[in-house]
GROMACS .gro file of C-alpha atoms in nm:
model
  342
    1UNK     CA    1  -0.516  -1.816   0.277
    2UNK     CA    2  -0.748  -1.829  -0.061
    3UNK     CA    3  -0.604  -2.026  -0.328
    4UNK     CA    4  -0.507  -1.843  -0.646
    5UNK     CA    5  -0.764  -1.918  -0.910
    6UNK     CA    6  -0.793  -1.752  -1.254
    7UNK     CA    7  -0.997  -1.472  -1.123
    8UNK     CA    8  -0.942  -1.120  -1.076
    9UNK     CA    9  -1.136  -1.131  -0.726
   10UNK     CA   10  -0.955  -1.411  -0.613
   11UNK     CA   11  -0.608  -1.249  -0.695
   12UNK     CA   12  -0.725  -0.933  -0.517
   13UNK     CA   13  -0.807  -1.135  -0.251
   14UNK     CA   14  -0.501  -1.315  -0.200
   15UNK     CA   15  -0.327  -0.978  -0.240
   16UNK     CA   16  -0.516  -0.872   0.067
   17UNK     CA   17  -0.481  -1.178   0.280
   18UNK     CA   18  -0.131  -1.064   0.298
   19UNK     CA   19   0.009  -1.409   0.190
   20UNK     CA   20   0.178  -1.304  -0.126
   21UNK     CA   21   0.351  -1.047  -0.301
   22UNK     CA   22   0.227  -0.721  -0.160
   23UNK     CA   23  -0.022  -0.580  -0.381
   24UNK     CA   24   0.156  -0.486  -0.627
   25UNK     CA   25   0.058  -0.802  -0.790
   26UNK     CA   26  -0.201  -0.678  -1.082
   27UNK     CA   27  -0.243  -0.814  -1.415
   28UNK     CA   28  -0.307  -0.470  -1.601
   29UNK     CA   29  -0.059  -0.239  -1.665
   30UNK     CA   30  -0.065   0.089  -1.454
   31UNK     CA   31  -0.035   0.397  -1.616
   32UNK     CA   32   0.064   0.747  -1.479
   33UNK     CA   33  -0.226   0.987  -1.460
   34UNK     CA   34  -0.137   1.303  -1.482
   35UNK     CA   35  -0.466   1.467  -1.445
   36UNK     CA   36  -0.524   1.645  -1.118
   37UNK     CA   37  -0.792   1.748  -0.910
   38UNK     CA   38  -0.966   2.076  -0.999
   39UNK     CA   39  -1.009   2.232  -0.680
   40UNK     CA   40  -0.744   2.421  -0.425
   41UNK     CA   41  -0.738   2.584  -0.166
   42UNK     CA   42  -0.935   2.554   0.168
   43UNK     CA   43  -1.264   2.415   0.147
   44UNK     CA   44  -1.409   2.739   0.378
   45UNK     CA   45  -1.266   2.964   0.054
   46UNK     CA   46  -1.450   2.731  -0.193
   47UNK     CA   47  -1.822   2.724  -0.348
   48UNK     CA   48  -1.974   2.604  -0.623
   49UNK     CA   49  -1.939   2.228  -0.804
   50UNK     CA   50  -1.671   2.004  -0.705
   51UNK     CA   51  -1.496   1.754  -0.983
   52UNK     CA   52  -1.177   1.542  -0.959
   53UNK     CA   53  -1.035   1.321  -1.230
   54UNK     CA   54  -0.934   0.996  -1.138
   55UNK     CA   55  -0.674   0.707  -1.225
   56UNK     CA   56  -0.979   0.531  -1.371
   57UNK     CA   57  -0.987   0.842  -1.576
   58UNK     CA   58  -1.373   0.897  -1.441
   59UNK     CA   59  -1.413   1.263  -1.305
   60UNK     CA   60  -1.632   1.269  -1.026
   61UNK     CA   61  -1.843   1.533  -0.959
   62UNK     CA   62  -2.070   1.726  -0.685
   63UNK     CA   63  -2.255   2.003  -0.638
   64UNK     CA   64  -2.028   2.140  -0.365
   65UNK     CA   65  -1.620   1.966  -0.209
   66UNK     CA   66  -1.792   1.695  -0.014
   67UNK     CA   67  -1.747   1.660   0.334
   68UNK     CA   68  -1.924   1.312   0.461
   69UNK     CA   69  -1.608   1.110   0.311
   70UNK     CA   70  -1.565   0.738   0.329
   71UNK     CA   71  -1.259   0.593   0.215
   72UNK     CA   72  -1.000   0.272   0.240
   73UNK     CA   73  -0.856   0.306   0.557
   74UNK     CA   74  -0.475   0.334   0.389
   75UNK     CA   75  -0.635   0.619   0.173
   76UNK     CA   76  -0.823   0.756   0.482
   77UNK     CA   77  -0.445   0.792   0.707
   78UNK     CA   78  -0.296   0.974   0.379
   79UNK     CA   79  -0.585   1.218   0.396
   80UNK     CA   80  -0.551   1.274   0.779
   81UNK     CA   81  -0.215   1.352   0.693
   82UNK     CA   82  -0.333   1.609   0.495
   83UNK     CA   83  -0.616   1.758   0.683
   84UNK     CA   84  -0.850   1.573   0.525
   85UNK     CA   85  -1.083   1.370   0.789
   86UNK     CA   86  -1.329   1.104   0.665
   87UNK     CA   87  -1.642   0.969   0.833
   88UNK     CA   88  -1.573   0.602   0.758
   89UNK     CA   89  -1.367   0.351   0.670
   90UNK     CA   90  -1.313   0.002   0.504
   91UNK     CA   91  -1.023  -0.249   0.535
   92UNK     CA   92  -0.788  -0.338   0.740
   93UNK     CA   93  -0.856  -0.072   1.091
   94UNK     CA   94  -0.846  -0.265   1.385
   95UNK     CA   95  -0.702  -0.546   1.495
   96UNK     CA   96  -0.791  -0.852   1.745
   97UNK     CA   97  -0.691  -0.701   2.026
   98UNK     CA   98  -0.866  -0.328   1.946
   99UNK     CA   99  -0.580  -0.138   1.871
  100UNK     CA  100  -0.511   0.032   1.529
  101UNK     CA  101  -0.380  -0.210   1.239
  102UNK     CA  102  -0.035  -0.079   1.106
  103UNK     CA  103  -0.252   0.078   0.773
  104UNK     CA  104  -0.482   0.315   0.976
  105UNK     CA  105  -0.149   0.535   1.053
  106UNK     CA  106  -0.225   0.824   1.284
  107UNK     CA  107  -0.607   0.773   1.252
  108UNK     CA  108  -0.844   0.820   1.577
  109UNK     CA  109  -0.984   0.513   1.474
  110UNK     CA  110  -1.322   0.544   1.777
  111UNK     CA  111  -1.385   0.857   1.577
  112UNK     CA  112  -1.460   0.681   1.255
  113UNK     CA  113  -1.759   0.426   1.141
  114UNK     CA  114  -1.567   0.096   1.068
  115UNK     CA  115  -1.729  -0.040   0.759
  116UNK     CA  116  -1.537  -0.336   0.740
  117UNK     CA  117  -1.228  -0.440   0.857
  118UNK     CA  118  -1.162  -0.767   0.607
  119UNK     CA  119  -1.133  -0.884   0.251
  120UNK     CA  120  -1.544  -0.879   0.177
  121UNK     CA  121  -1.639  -0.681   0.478
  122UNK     CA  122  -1.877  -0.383   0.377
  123UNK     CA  123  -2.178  -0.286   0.544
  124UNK     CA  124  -2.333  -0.132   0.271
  125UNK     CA  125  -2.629  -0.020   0.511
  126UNK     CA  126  -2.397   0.162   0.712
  127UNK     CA  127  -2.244   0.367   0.437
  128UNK     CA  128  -2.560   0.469   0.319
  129UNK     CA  129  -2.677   0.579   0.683
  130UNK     CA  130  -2.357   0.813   0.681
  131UNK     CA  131  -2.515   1.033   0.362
  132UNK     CA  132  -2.174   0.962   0.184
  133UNK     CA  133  -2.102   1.251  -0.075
  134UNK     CA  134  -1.770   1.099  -0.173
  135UNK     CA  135  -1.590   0.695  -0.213
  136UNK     CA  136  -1.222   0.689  -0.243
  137UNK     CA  137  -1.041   0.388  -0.254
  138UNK     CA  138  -0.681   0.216  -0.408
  139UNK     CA  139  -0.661   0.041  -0.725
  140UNK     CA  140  -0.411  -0.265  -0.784
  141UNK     CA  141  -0.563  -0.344  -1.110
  142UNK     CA  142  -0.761  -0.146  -1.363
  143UNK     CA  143  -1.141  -0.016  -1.320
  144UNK     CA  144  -1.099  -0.261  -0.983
  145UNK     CA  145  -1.175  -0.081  -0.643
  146UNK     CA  146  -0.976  -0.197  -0.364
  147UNK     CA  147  -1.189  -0.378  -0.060
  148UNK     CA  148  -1.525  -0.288  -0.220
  149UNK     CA  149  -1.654  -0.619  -0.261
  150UNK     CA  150  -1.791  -0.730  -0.629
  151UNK     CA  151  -2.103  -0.863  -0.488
  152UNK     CA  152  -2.217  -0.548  -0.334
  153UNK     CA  153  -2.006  -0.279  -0.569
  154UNK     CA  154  -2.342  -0.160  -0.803
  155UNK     CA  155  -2.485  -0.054  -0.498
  156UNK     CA  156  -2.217   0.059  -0.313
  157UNK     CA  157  -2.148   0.327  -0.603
  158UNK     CA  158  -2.480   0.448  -0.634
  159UNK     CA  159  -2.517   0.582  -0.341
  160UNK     CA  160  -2.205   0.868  -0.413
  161UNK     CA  161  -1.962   0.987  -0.659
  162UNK     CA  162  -1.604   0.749  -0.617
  163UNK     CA  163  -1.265   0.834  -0.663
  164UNK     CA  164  -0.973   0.539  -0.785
  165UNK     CA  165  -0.599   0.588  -0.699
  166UNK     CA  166  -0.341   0.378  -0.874
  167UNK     CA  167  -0.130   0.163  -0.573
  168UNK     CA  168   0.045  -0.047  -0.848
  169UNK     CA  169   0.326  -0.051  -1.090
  170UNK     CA  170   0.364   0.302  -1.014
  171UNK     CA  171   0.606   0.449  -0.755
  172UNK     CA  172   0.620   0.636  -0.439
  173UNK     CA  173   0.638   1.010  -0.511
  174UNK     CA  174   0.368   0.984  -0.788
  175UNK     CA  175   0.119   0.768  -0.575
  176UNK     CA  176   0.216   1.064  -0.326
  177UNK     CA  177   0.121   1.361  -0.570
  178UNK     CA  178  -0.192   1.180  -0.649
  179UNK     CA  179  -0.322   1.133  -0.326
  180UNK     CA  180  -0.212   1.513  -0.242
  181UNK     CA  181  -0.424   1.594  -0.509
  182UNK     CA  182  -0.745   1.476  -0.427
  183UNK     CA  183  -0.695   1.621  -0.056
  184UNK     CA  184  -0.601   2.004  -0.225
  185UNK     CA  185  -0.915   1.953  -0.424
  186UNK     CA  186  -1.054   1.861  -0.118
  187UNK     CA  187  -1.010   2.142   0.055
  188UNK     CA  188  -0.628   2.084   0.231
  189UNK     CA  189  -0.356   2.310   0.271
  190UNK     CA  190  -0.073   2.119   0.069
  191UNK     CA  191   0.204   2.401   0.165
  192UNK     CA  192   0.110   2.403   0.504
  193UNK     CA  193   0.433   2.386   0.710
  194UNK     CA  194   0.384   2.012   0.835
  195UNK     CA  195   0.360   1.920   0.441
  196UNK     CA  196   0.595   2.113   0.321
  197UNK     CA  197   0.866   1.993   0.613
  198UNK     CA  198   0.687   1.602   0.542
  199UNK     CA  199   0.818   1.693   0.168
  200UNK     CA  200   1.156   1.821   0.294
  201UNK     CA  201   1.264   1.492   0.503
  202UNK     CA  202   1.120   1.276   0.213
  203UNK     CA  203   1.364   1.445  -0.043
  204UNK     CA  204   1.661   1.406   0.189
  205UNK     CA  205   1.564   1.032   0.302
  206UNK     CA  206   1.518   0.959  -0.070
  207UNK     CA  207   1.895   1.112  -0.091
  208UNK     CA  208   2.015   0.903   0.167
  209UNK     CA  209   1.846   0.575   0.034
  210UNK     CA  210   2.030   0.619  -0.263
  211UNK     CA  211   2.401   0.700  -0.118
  212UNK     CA  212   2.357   0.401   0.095
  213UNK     CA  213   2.283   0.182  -0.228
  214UNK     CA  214   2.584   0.361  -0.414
  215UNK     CA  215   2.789   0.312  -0.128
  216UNK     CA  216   2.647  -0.104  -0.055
  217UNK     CA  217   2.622  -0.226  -0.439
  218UNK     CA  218   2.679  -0.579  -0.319
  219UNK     CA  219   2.375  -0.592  -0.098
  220UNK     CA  220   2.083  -0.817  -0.207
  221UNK     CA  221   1.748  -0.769  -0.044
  222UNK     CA  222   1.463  -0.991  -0.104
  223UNK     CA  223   1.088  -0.908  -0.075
  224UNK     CA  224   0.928  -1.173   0.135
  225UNK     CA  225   0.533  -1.253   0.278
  226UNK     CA  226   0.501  -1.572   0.424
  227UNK     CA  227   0.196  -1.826   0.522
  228UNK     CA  228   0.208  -2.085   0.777
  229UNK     CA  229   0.251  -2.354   0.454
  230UNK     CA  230   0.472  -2.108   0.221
  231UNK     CA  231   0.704  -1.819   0.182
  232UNK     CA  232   0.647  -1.566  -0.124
  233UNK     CA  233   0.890  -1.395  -0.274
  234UNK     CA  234   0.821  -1.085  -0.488
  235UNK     CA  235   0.944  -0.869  -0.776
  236UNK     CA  236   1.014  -0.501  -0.698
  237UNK     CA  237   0.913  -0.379  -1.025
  238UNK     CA  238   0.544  -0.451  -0.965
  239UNK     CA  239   0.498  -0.239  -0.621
  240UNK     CA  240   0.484   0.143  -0.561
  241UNK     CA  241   0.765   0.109  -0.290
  242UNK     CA  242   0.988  -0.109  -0.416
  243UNK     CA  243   0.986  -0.023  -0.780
  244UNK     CA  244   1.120   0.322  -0.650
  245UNK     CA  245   1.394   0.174  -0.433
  246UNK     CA  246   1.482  -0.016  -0.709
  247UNK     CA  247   1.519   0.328  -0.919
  248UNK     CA  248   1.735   0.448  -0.634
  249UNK     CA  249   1.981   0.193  -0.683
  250UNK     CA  250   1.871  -0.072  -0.446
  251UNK     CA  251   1.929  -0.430  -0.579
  252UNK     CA  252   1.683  -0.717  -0.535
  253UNK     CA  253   1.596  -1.059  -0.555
  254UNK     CA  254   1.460  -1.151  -0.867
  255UNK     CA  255   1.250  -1.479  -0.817
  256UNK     CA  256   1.120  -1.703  -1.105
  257UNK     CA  257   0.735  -1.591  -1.100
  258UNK     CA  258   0.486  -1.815  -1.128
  259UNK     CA  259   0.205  -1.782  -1.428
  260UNK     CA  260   0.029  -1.486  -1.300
  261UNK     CA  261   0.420  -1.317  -1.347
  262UNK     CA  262   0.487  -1.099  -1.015
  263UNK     CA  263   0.578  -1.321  -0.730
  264UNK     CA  264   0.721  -1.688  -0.671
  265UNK     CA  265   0.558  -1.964  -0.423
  266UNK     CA  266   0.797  -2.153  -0.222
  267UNK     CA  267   0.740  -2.463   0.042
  268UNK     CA  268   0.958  -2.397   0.338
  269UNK     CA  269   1.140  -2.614   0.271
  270UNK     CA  270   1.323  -2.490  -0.037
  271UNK     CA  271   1.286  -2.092   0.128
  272UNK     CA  272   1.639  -2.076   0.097
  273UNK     CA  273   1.618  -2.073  -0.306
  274UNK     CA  274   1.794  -1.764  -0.338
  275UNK     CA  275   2.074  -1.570  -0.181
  276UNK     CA  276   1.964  -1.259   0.033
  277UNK     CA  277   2.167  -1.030   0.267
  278UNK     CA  278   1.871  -0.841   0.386
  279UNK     CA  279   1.481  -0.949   0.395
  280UNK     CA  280   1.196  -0.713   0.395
  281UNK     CA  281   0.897  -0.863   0.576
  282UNK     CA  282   0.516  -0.806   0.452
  283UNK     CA  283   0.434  -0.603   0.802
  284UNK     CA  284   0.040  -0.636   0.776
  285UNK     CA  285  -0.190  -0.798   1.008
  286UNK     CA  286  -0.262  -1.075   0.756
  287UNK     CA  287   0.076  -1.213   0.738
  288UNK     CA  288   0.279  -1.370   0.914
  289UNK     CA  289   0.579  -1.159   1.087
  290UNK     CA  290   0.925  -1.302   1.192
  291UNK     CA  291   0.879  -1.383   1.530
  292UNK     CA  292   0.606  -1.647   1.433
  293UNK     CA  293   0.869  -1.804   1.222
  294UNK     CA  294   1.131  -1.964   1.478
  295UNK     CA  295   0.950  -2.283   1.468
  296UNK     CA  296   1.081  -2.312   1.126
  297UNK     CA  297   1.413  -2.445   1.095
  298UNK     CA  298   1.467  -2.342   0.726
  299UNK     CA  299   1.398  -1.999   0.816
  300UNK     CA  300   1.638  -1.938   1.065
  301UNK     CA  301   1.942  -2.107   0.852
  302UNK     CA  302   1.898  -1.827   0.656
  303UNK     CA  303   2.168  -1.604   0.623
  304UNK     CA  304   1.980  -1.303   0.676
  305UNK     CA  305   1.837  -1.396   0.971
  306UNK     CA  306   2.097  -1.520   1.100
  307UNK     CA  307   2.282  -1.203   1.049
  308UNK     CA  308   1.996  -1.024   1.201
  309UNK     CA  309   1.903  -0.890   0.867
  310UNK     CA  310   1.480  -0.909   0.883
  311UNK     CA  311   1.296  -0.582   0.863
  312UNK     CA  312   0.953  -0.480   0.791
  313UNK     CA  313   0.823  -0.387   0.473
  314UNK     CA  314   0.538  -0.131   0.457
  315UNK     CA  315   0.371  -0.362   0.223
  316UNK     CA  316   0.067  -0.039   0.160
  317UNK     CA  317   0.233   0.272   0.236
  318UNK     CA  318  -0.010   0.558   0.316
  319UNK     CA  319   0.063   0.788   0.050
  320UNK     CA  320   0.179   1.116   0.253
  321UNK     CA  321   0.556   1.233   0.286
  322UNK     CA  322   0.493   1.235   0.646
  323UNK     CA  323   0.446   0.871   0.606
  324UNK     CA  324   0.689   0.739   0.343
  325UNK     CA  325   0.983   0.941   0.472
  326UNK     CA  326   1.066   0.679   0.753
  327UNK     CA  327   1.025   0.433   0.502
  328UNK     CA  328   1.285   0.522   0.244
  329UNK     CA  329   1.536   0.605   0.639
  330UNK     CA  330   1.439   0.242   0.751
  331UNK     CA  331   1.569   0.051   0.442
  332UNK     CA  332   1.849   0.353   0.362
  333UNK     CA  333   1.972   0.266   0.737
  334UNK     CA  334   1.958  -0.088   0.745
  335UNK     CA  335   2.165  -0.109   0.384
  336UNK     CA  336   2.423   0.127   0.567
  337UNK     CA  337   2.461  -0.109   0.868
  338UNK     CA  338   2.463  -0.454   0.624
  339UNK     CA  339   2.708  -0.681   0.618
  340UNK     CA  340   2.734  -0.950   0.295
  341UNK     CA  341   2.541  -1.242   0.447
  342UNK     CA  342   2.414  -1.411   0.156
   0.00000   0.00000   0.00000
């Protein structure tokens, strides 16, 4: 796992190796755009130039909606959800064994060219082969495009318009809108009936979520990512998910955060720092999941998991109702079935 050092790079990059808070570790505030794409409508129905404003607060522009899209592979499953198809991706998209990581959601990942699947992985050769009209990526910290490497980003962004969408210190529904945005102005059909329904279970699993924390006010749940040498705990307020629980009433471990201010370091051997009756679990490739952790005696004293307590945490939703509605029915149902274990 890289080391945190004082640069922004290397804190993106520890971000992505999965080892520490969840991404919503940035340094720069995020603020709520509320500027939206210009375009509607289906992209058969539309003519003439293309423009959409960003969270950067860039508009990009084209002569005509593009259609050879390349995007993050989180961003890419959103847009799928939304009609949207890209022709290639980078970040996390396949994993060892060939099948789809956990962030390519319902993608056909043979149909797409697989940029790179890894922090610093980005064949810039291949992009440009594609004819790209249009770069969309996350953001976790201002002006800073997620899994476009530094190195390579000048010439990466010459080569087509790009589009930035605030992942951090923002929450759910808005990340939502934003990404539902892009794909209307894009050419998607956001009250099409699978949207629309998407929207519907969303609202009521947002209801639920928060009658469960009304009804479980003693529950604690703590945020957790862990590396073979140590266990991270993070604060809620810094990720899209969790900052919204949180605003539905769900209460959470608040750790001591180290310099950098969103997440807290511990050695396995002092894991049990702080009281928890139910642990989310960083679910990405990069980190390590529960059932590599029973070789650690410290983690199964805890009272969570010994309670059976452990879930995963989405650590990077994709931003679709169709995809954060089981989300916000996961936690709501395992707060209704908790029992006070810490």
């Amino acid at each position: 796992m890289p080391k945190v050092r004082t640069t922004s790079l290397s804190r993106r990059g520890l971000l992505a190796a999965g080892g520490a808070v969840g991404l919503g570790a940035v340094l720069a505030a995020c603020g709520d755009s509320d500027s939206k794409g210009s375009g509607s409508g289906s992209s058969s129905e539309k003519s003439g130039p293309w423009t959409f404003k960003d969270d950067r607060g860039l508009t990009a522009k084209a002569k005509s909606t593009p259609k050879n899209i390349v995007a993050f592979t989180g961003v890419a499953a959103a847009l799928h959800d939304y009609g949207i198809e890209v022709k290639g991706v980078f970040g996390p998209t396949k994993t060892k064994d060939g099948k789809a990581d956990v962030q390519a959601g319902d993608l056909d990942i043979s149909k797409v060219e697989i940029l790179g699947n890894v922090w610093g992985e980005f064949n810039v050769e291949k992009y440009a082969a594609l004819g790209p009209e249009l770069l969309v990526t996350a953001m976790w910290e201002k002006d800073a495009l997620w899994y476009v490497p530094d190195e390579s980003k000048d010439k990466i962004l010459k080569l087509a318009p790009s589009v930035a969408l605030w992942a951090a210190e923002t929450t759910i529904p808005k990340a939502i809108q934003r990404h539902e945005d892009l794909a209307a102005s894009l050419g998607a059909d956001v009250k099409a009936a699978a949207v629309t329904a998407a929207k519907d279970r969303f609202e009521k699993a947002a209801a639920r979520l928060r009658a469960a924390a009304k009804s479980k006010p003693n529950i604690k749940v703590m945020i957790g990512s862990a590396s073979q040498d140590l266990f991270y705990v993070s604060l809620a307020k810094m990720s899209a998910d969790t900052l919204y629980f949180q605003e539905l009433g769900v209460k959470f471990v608040e750790p001591k955060v180290n310099s950098a201010g969103f997440f807290e370091e511990l050695s396995w051997e002092n894991v049990d720092k702080y009281d928890a009756d139910i642990i989310m679990m960083d679910n990405r490739s990069s980190a390590l999941q529960p059932d590599a952790l029973t070789s650690k005696p410290t983690w199964a004293q805890l009272p969570a998991v010994k309670a059976g307590q452990v879930i995963p945490r989405t650590t990077e939703p994709i931003y679709s109702y169709d995809k954060c509605a089981p989300i916000l029915e996961d936690l709501a149902k395992a707060i209704e079935d908790a029992k006070k274990a810490g």
